[in-house]
PDB file of C-alpha atoms in Angstrom:
ATOM      1  CA  GLY M   1      87.957  39.901 268.647  1.00 48.00           C
ATOM      2  CA  GLN M   2      91.253  41.665 269.640  1.00 57.00           C
ATOM      3  CA  ILE M   3      92.434  38.267 272.702  1.00 58.00           C
ATOM      4  CA  ALA M   4      91.193  35.675 268.989  1.00 52.00           C
ATOM      5  CA  HIS M   5      93.228  38.227 266.964  1.00 54.00           C
ATOM      6  CA  ARG M   6      96.460  37.266 269.196  1.00 61.00           C
ATOM      7  CA  LEU M   7      95.981  33.812 269.477  1.00 59.00           C
ATOM      8  CA  MET M   8      95.939  34.194 265.649  1.00 53.00           C
ATOM      9  CA  TYR M   9      99.437  34.329 266.598  1.00 55.00           C
ATOM     10  CA  ALA M  10     100.309  32.661 269.648  1.00 59.00           C
ATOM     11  CA  ASP M  11     103.231  30.071 269.182  1.00 55.00           C
ATOM     12  CA  MET M  12     101.632  27.899 272.392  1.00 56.00           C
ATOM     13  CA  LEU M  13      98.821  28.186 273.804  1.00 59.00           C
ATOM     14  CA  ILE M  14      98.185  26.621 277.970  1.00 59.00           C
ATOM     15  CA  LEU M  15      94.745  26.050 279.130  1.00 60.00           C
ATOM     16  CA  ASP M  16      94.694  25.964 282.765  1.00 57.00           C
ATOM     17  CA  GLU M  17      92.753  24.202 285.850  1.00 54.00           C
ATOM     18  CA  LEU M  18      89.910  24.519 283.188  1.00 54.00           C
ATOM     19  CA  GLY M  19      87.644  22.692 285.518  1.00 51.00           C
ATOM     20  CA  TYR M  20      87.338  25.193 288.255  1.00 48.00           C
ATOM     21  CA  LEU M  21      84.584  27.915 286.799  1.00 52.00           C
ATOM     22  CA  PRO M  22      81.692  26.543 284.781  1.00 54.00           C
ATOM     23  CA  PHE M  23      81.665  27.292 280.967  1.00 53.00           C
ATOM     24  CA  SER M  24      78.263  29.152 279.364  1.00 56.00           C
ATOM     25  CA  GLN M  25      77.410  27.450 275.831  1.00 52.00           C
ATOM     26  CA  ALA M  26      79.276  30.284 274.268  1.00 56.00           C
ATOM     27  CA  GLY M  27      82.292  30.445 276.182  1.00 60.00           C
ATOM     28  CA  GLY M  28      82.549  26.063 275.462  1.00 56.00           C
ATOM     29  CA  ALA M  29      81.342  26.608 271.766  1.00 55.00           C
ATOM     30  CA  LEU M  30      83.941  29.237 271.367  1.00 60.00           C
ATOM     31  CA  LEU M  31      87.030  27.157 273.164  1.00 59.00           C
ATOM     32  CA  PHE M  32      86.174  24.216 271.336  1.00 56.00           C
ATOM     33  CA  HIS M  33      86.107  26.006 267.684  1.00 56.00           C
ATOM     34  CA  LEU M  34      89.829  27.004 269.355  1.00 58.00           C
ATOM     35  CA  LEU M  35      90.744  23.766 269.974  1.00 56.00           C
ATOM     36  CA  SER M  36      89.410  22.015 266.542  1.00 54.00           C
ATOM     37  CA  LYS M  37      91.720  24.427 264.861  1.00 52.00           C
ATOM     38  CA  LEU M  38      94.523  22.749 266.452  1.00 50.00           C
ATOM     39  CA  TYR M  39      92.905  19.322 266.176  1.00 48.00           C
ATOM     40  CA  GLU M  40      92.525  20.309 262.273  1.00 46.00           C
ATOM     41  CA  HIS M  41      96.449  21.182 262.487  1.00 44.00           C
ATOM     42  CA  THR M  42      97.477  17.664 263.332  1.00 42.00           C
ATOM     43  CA  SER M  43      94.831  15.716 261.433  1.00 42.00           C
ATOM     44  CA  VAL M  44      97.141  16.746 258.930  1.00 54.00           C
ATOM     45  CA  VAL M  45     100.365  16.027 260.032  1.00 68.00           C
ATOM     46  CA  ILE M  46     100.317  11.906 259.037  1.00 77.00           C
ATOM     47  CA  THR M  47     100.500  12.017 255.589  1.00 74.00           C
ATOM     48  CA  PRO M  48     103.073  15.038 255.111  1.00 75.00           C
ATOM     49  CA  MET M  49     105.187  13.209 257.620  1.00 81.00           C
ATOM     50  CA  GLY M  50     105.278   9.984 255.034  1.00 83.00           C
ATOM     51  CA  ALA M  51     105.485  12.463 251.669  1.00 82.00           C
ATOM     52  CA  ARG M  52     109.111  13.645 254.478  1.00 83.00           C
ATOM     53  CA  ALA M  53     109.789  10.280 254.849  1.00 86.00           C
ATOM     54  CA  ARG M  54     109.879   9.109 251.285  1.00 88.00           C
ATOM     55  CA  ARG M  55     112.289  12.298 250.772  1.00 88.00           C
ATOM     56  CA  HIS M  56     114.459  12.331 253.967  1.00 87.00           C
ATOM     57  CA  PRO M  57     114.720   8.009 255.064  1.00 88.00           C
ATOM     58  CA  GLU M  58     117.173   8.777 257.658  1.00 85.00           C
ATOM     59  CA  LEU M  59     114.307  10.527 259.469  1.00 84.00           C
ATOM     60  CA  ARG M  60     111.604   7.965 259.693  1.00 87.00           C
ATOM     61  CA  THR M  61     111.561   7.061 262.034  1.00 87.00           C
ATOM     62  CA  ALA M  62     111.355   9.880 263.141  1.00 84.00           C
ATOM     63  CA  CYS M  63     108.136  10.651 261.016  1.00 86.00           C
ATOM     64  CA  VAL M  64     106.403   7.472 262.530  1.00 89.00           C
ATOM     65  CA  ALA M  65     107.085   9.069 265.874  1.00 87.00           C
ATOM     66  CA  GLY M  66     105.462  12.313 264.735  1.00 84.00           C
ATOM     67  CA  ALA M  67     102.786  10.272 263.605  1.00 85.00           C
ATOM     68  CA  TRP M  68     101.634   8.174 266.124  1.00 87.00           C
ATOM     69  CA  PHE M  69     102.020  11.703 268.318  1.00 85.00           C
ATOM     70  CA  SER M  70      99.460  13.243 265.874  1.00 82.00           C
ATOM     71  CA  THR M  71      97.317   9.536 267.497  1.00 87.00           C
ATOM     72  CA  VAL M  72      97.431  11.800 270.991  1.00 86.00           C
ATOM     73  CA  SER M  73      95.399  14.962 269.493  1.00 83.00           C
ATOM     74  CA  THR M  74      92.448  12.647 268.492  1.00 86.00           C
ATOM     75  CA  ALA M  75      91.495  11.164 271.895  1.00 90.00           C
ATOM     76  CA  LEU M  76      92.331  14.429 273.552  1.00 88.00           C
ATOM     77  CA  MET M  77      89.727  16.648 271.423  1.00 85.00           C
ATOM     78  CA  LEU M  78      87.261  13.441 272.204  1.00 90.00           C
ATOM     79  CA  LEU M  79      88.229  13.547 275.822  1.00 91.00           C
ATOM     80  CA  LEU M  80      87.187  17.922 275.540  1.00 87.00           C
ATOM     81  CA  ILE M  81      84.229  17.294 273.749  1.00 86.00           C
ATOM     82  CA  ALA M  82      82.991  15.271 276.512  1.00 90.00           C
ATOM     83  CA  ALA M  83      83.597  17.418 279.489  1.00 89.00           C
ATOM     84  CA  LEU M  84      81.929  20.059 277.124  1.00 84.00           C
ATOM     85  CA  LEU M  85      79.230  18.052 276.614  1.00 84.00           C
ATOM     86  CA  SER M  86      78.324  16.358 280.662  1.00 88.00           C
ATOM     87  CA  SER M  87      80.360  14.568 283.071  1.00 91.00           C
ATOM     88  CA  THR M  88      77.988  11.343 282.295  1.00 93.00           C
ATOM     89  CA  VAL M  89      79.923  10.914 279.180  1.00 93.00           C
ATOM     90  CA  LEU M  90      82.842  11.934 280.322  1.00 94.00           C
ATOM     91  CA  ARG M  91      83.110   9.604 282.641  1.00 95.00           C
ATOM     92  CA  ALA M  92      82.180   7.014 279.901  1.00 95.00           C
ATOM     93  CA  LEU M  93      84.784   7.367 277.278  1.00 95.00           C
ATOM     94  CA  ALA M  94      87.512   8.553 279.574  1.00 96.00           C
ATOM     95  CA  PRO M  95      88.965   4.919 280.020  1.00 96.00           C
ATOM     96  CA  ALA M  96      88.902   4.188 276.816  1.00 96.00           C
ATOM     97  CA  MET M  97      90.211   7.147 274.882  1.00 95.00           C
ATOM     98  CA  GLY M  98      92.624   7.815 277.708  1.00 95.00           C
ATOM     99  CA  SER M  99      94.076   4.162 277.080  1.00 96.00           C
ATOM    100  CA  ALA M 100      94.136   5.360 273.576  1.00 95.00           C
ATOM    101  CA  LEU M 101      96.219   8.549 274.761  1.00 94.00           C
ATOM    102  CA  LEU M 102      98.553   6.633 277.205  1.00 95.00           C
ATOM    103  CA  MET M 103      99.565   4.253 273.585  1.00 95.00           C
ATOM    104  CA  ALA M 104     100.081   6.348 271.400  1.00 92.00           C
ATOM    105  CA  LEU M 105     102.050   8.638 273.547  1.00 91.00           C
ATOM    106  CA  LEU M 106     103.936   5.938 275.100  1.00 92.00           C
ATOM    107  CA  LEU M 107     104.777   4.452 271.009  1.00 91.00           C
ATOM    108  CA  GLY M 108     105.492   8.333 269.840  1.00 85.00           C
ATOM    109  CA  LEU M 109     108.156   8.586 273.130  1.00 87.00           C
ATOM    110  CA  ALA M 110     109.833   5.549 272.247  1.00 86.00           C
ATOM    111  CA  ALA M 111     110.532   6.153 268.485  1.00 80.00           C
ATOM    112  CA  LEU M 112     111.694   9.085 269.644  1.00 76.00           C
ATOM    113  CA  ARG M 113     114.449   8.181 271.231  1.00 77.00           C
ATOM    114  CA  HIS M 114     115.213   5.903 269.064  1.00 69.00           C
ATOM    115  CA  HIS M 115     115.810   8.228 266.561  1.00 63.00           C
ATOM    116  CA  PRO M 116     115.314  12.043 268.307  1.00 55.00           C
ATOM    117  CA  LEU M 117     114.811  14.625 265.551  1.00 51.00           C
ATOM    118  CA  PRO M 118     118.197  16.527 264.189  1.00 52.00           C
ATOM    119  CA  ALA M 119     118.236  19.811 266.096  1.00 51.00           C
ATOM    120  CA  GLY M 120     119.005  22.233 262.995  1.00 49.00           C
ATOM    121  CA  GLU M 121     114.826  20.796 261.734  1.00 48.00           C
ATOM    122  CA  ASP M 122     113.623  23.441 260.407  1.00 47.00           C
ATOM    123  CA  ARG M 123     110.414  24.447 262.237  1.00 46.00           C
ATOM    124  CA  ALA M 124     107.562  24.584 260.123  1.00 43.00           C
ATOM    125  CA  ARG M 125     105.414  27.828 261.374  1.00 47.00           C
ATOM    126  CA  GLY M 126     101.680  29.040 261.026  1.00 43.00           C
ATOM    127  CA  ARG M 127      98.685  29.980 262.677  1.00 44.00           C
ATOM    128  CA  ALA M 128      96.671  29.038 265.807  1.00 39.00           C
ATOM    129  CA  PHE M 129      93.662  30.033 265.347  1.00 40.00           C
ATOM    130  CA  SER M 130      91.283  30.496 261.955  1.00 45.00           C
ATOM    131  CA  LEU M 131      87.911  31.386 262.686  1.00 47.00           C
ATOM    132  CA  ARG M 132      86.194  30.697 258.647  1.00 52.00           C
ATOM    133  CA  GLN M 133      88.601  26.647 259.246  1.00 46.00           C
ATOM    134  CA  ALA M 134      86.644  26.492 262.641  1.00 46.00           C
ATOM    135  CA  MET M 135      83.370  27.641 261.872  1.00 53.00           C
ATOM    136  CA  GLY M 136      83.686  25.101 258.546  1.00 53.00           C
ATOM    137  CA  LEU M 137      84.211  22.525 261.253  1.00 49.00           C
ATOM    138  CA  ALA M 138      81.272  23.604 263.788  1.00 52.00           C
ATOM    139  CA  LEU M 139      78.333  23.048 259.895  1.00 56.00           C
ATOM    140  CA  LEU M 140      79.713  20.121 260.105  1.00 52.00           C
ATOM    141  CA  PHE M 141      79.609  18.718 264.098  1.00 50.00           C
ATOM    142  CA  SER M 142      76.009  19.569 263.782  1.00 56.00           C
ATOM    143  CA  GLY M 143      74.807  18.570 260.569  1.00 60.00           C
ATOM    144  CA  MET M 144      76.691  15.282 261.278  1.00 55.00           C
ATOM    145  CA  ALA M 145      74.825  15.048 264.781  1.00 54.00           C
ATOM    146  CA  ALA M 146      71.851  16.605 262.735  1.00 59.00           C
ATOM    147  CA  ALA M 147      71.839  13.231 260.635  1.00 60.00           C
ATOM    148  CA  VAL M 148      72.933  10.813 263.465  1.00 55.00           C
ATOM    149  CA  ALA M 149      69.767  11.878 265.725  1.00 56.00           C
ATOM    150  CA  TRP M 150      67.967  11.787 262.223  1.00 58.00           C
ATOM    151  CA  LEU M 151      68.798   8.154 262.097  1.00 56.00           C
ATOM    152  CA  GLN M 152      68.975   7.412 265.915  1.00 54.00           C
ATOM    153  CA  GLY M 153      64.624   8.177 266.199  1.00 58.00           C
ATOM    154  CA  LEU M 154      64.764   6.642 262.395  1.00 54.00           C
ATOM    155  CA  LEU M 155      65.938   2.827 262.850  1.00 58.00           C
ATOM    156  CA  GLY M 156      67.209   2.645 266.253  1.00 66.00           C
ATOM    157  CA  VAL M 157      70.238   1.962 267.447  1.00 74.00           C
ATOM    158  CA  LEU M 158      71.912   0.083 264.504  1.00 78.00           C
ATOM    159  CA  ALA M 159      71.833   2.835 262.469  1.00 77.00           C
ATOM    160  CA  THR M 160      73.660   5.220 264.429  1.00 80.00           C
ATOM    161  CA  LEU M 161      75.859   3.075 264.819  1.00 85.00           C
ATOM    162  CA  ALA M 162      76.590   2.874 261.623  1.00 84.00           C
ATOM    163  CA  ALA M 163      76.343   5.915 261.276  1.00 81.00           C
ATOM    164  CA  ALA M 164      79.098   6.299 263.462  1.00 85.00           C
ATOM    165  CA  ALA M 165      81.185   4.632 261.884  1.00 87.00           C
ATOM    166  CA  LEU M 166      80.912   5.605 258.291  1.00 84.00           C
ATOM    167  CA  ALA M 167      81.177   9.170 259.816  1.00 82.00           C
ATOM    168  CA  GLY M 168      84.821   7.963 261.098  1.00 84.00           C
ATOM    169  CA  PHE M 169      86.222   7.344 258.342  1.00 84.00           C
ATOM    170  CA  ALA M 170      85.962  11.000 256.856  1.00 78.00           C
ATOM    171  CA  ASP M 171      86.436  12.311 260.625  1.00 79.00           C
ATOM    172  CA  THR M 172      86.309  10.801 264.448  1.00 84.00           C
ATOM    173  CA  HIS M 173      84.944  14.047 266.222  1.00 81.00           C
ATOM    174  CA  SER M 174      82.397  14.753 264.206  1.00 78.00           C
ATOM    175  CA  ALA M 175      81.204  11.319 264.238  1.00 82.00           C
ATOM    176  CA  GLY M 176      81.786  11.675 268.072  1.00 87.00           C
ATOM    177  CA  ALA M 177      80.375  14.496 268.900  1.00 85.00           C
ATOM    178  CA  ALA M 178      76.867  13.215 266.919  1.00 82.00           C
ATOM    179  CA  VAL M 179      76.997   9.989 269.583  1.00 87.00           C
ATOM    180  CA  MET M 180      78.223  12.029 272.684  1.00 90.00           C
ATOM    181  CA  GLY M 181      75.101  14.870 272.026  1.00 84.00           C
ATOM    182  CA  LEU M 182      72.379  11.648 271.540  1.00 83.00           C
ATOM    183  CA  ALA M 183      74.164  10.385 274.642  1.00 89.00           C
ATOM    184  CA  ALA M 184      74.145  13.631 276.318  1.00 88.00           C
ATOM    185  CA  ARG M 185      70.152  14.097 276.606  1.00 84.00           C
ATOM    186  CA  GLY M 186      69.300  10.811 277.135  1.00 88.00           C
ATOM    187  CA  GLU M 187      68.630   9.156 274.234  1.00 84.00           C
ATOM    188  CA  ILE M 188      70.906   6.542 274.662  1.00 87.00           C
ATOM    189  CA  GLY M 189      72.656   4.225 276.873  1.00 89.00           C
ATOM    190  CA  ALA M 190      76.520   3.919 277.962  1.00 92.00           C
ATOM    191  CA  ALA M 191      77.142   1.163 276.151  1.00 91.00           C
ATOM    192  CA  THR M 192      75.895   2.721 272.616  1.00 91.00           C
ATOM    193  CA  LEU M 193      77.491   5.823 273.179  1.00 93.00           C
ATOM    194  CA  GLN M 194      80.872   3.543 273.972  1.00 95.00           C
ATOM    195  CA  LEU M 195      80.605   1.611 270.493  1.00 93.00           C
ATOM    196  CA  GLY M 196      79.167   4.038 268.557  1.00 92.00           C
ATOM    197  CA  VAL M 197      83.344   5.971 269.460  1.00 94.00           C
ATOM    198  CA  LEU M 198      84.629   3.423 269.939  1.00 95.00           C
ATOM    199  CA  LEU M 199      83.463   2.139 265.740  1.00 94.00           C
ATOM    200  CA  ALA M 200      83.989   5.662 264.494  1.00 92.00           C
ATOM    201  CA  PHE M 201      87.475   5.828 266.052  1.00 94.00           C
ATOM    202  CA  SER M 202      88.597   2.936 264.153  1.00 94.00           C
ATOM    203  CA  THR M 203      87.313   3.772 260.814  1.00 91.00           C
ATOM    204  CA  ASN M 204      89.479   6.620 261.418  1.00 89.00           C
ATOM    205  CA  SER M 205      92.592   4.769 261.884  1.00 92.00           C
ATOM    206  CA  VAL M 206      91.881   2.671 258.703  1.00 89.00           C
ATOM    207  CA  SER M 207      91.729   6.216 257.424  1.00 87.00           C
ATOM    208  CA  LYS M 208      95.013   6.974 258.811  1.00 88.00           C
ATOM    209  CA  VAL M 209      96.610   3.581 257.617  1.00 90.00           C
ATOM    210  CA  ILE M 210      95.643   4.249 253.747  1.00 88.00           C
ATOM    211  CA  ALA M 211      97.063   7.494 253.744  1.00 87.00           C
ATOM    212  CA  ALA M 212      99.766   6.488 255.393  1.00 89.00           C
ATOM    213  CA  TYR M 213     100.947   3.868 252.969  1.00 91.00           C
ATOM    214  CA  VAL M 214      99.380   6.066 249.417  1.00 87.00           C
ATOM    215  CA  ALA M 215     101.736   8.908 251.536  1.00 86.00           C
ATOM    216  CA  GLY M 216     104.568   7.115 252.914  1.00 89.00           C
ATOM    217  CA  GLY M 217     105.056   3.976 251.225  1.00 91.00           C
ATOM    218  CA  ALA M 218     105.721   0.468 252.264  1.00 93.00           C
ATOM    219  CA  ARG M 219     108.286   1.060 254.900  1.00 92.00           C
ATOM    220  CA  TYR M 220     106.668   4.669 256.444  1.00 93.00           C
ATOM    221  CA  GLY M 221     103.305   2.869 255.715  1.00 93.00           C
ATOM    222  CA  THR M 222     103.323  -0.069 258.284  1.00 95.00           C
ATOM    223  CA  PRO M 223     105.852   1.115 261.641  1.00 94.00           C
ATOM    224  CA  VAL M 224     102.923   3.826 261.514  1.00 93.00           C
ATOM    225  CA  SER M 225      99.822   1.147 260.514  1.00 94.00           C
ATOM    226  CA  ALA M 226     101.344  -1.124 263.644  1.00 95.00           C
ATOM    227  CA  GLY M 227     101.219   1.704 265.840  1.00 94.00           C
ATOM    228  CA  LEU M 228      97.692   2.936 265.002  1.00 94.00           C
ATOM    229  CA  LEU M 229      96.769  -0.957 265.597  1.00 95.00           C
ATOM    230  CA  LEU M 230      98.298  -0.674 268.957  1.00 96.00           C
ATOM    231  CA  VAL M 231      96.602   2.069 269.686  1.00 96.00           C
ATOM    232  CA  THR M 232      92.892   1.297 268.431  1.00 96.00           C
ATOM    233  CA  LEU M 233      93.274  -2.024 270.288  1.00 97.00           C
ATOM    234  CA  ALA M 234      94.241  -0.028 273.549  1.00 96.00           C
ATOM    235  CA  ALA M 235      91.121   1.541 273.353  1.00 96.00           C
ATOM    236  CA  TRP M 236      88.631  -0.881 272.964  1.00 96.00           C
ATOM    237  CA  THR M 237      90.944  -2.990 275.445  1.00 96.00           C
ATOM    238  CA  PRO M 238      87.694  -0.961 278.468  1.00 95.00           C
ATOM    239  CA  TRP M 239      84.967  -1.912 276.755  1.00 93.00           C
ATOM    240  CA  ALA M 240      86.019  -4.732 276.685  1.00 93.00           C
ATOM    241  CA  TRP M 241      87.127  -6.308 280.132  1.00 92.00           C
ATOM    242  CA  VAL M 242      83.598  -5.088 281.014  1.00 89.00           C
ATOM    243  CA  ARG M 243      81.477  -6.621 278.256  1.00 86.00           C
ATOM    244  CA  TRP M 244      83.721  -9.903 278.869  1.00 85.00           C
ATOM    245  CA  VAL M 245      85.556 -10.097 282.725  1.00 80.00           C
ATOM    246  CA  GLY M 246      83.984  -7.682 284.834  1.00 60.00           C
TER     247      GLY M 246
END
């Protein structure tokens, strides 16, 4: 209780050496709730960055960099969910999400090097954790997991993939977590797991592209979309390499 309250007002959270001790189910859930709030904060970066780019064209490149950096949290969150569920799930998804994470980092750093943020920019402050929002996201994850599991039992793999792709338009992580849950229970194989998560990741990128154009216009939306396409292609590259080359 007191620790959670202090974390609500933290300016920075550093998580180190998580792999040295096993997580209980309750501990893993609490950590997931905390990090889901951190993701929830970054998931809305693209739209306000686009609005800012409209108001301040001189900051457009920096806003594009911020939008690209927000994709880093998507890959990290998927990897965290995989790690909490199963080491087998993590190994299956690490190449794709690792590639996406690296591409997003490189794009963001390149953009910031080209146009660094002004030193006098005001920094937004807020809470690092909101129990109500985290619980709401947890309920979304649970509902999506139940829906995907039901479709898997009723209609098979194709229905699972279709559900993951459609759910990805709204949220990558609930769709991805649902597919990972099936894999952790042995109900689907590694190939279906990878394809389901990649489909959810891809359709969510489509939603981000639309948000970028709506919020910031073509001059913001076009470079953001190009970067998101590169990140998505990077995520698919390990899967395609194994299927077609390896």
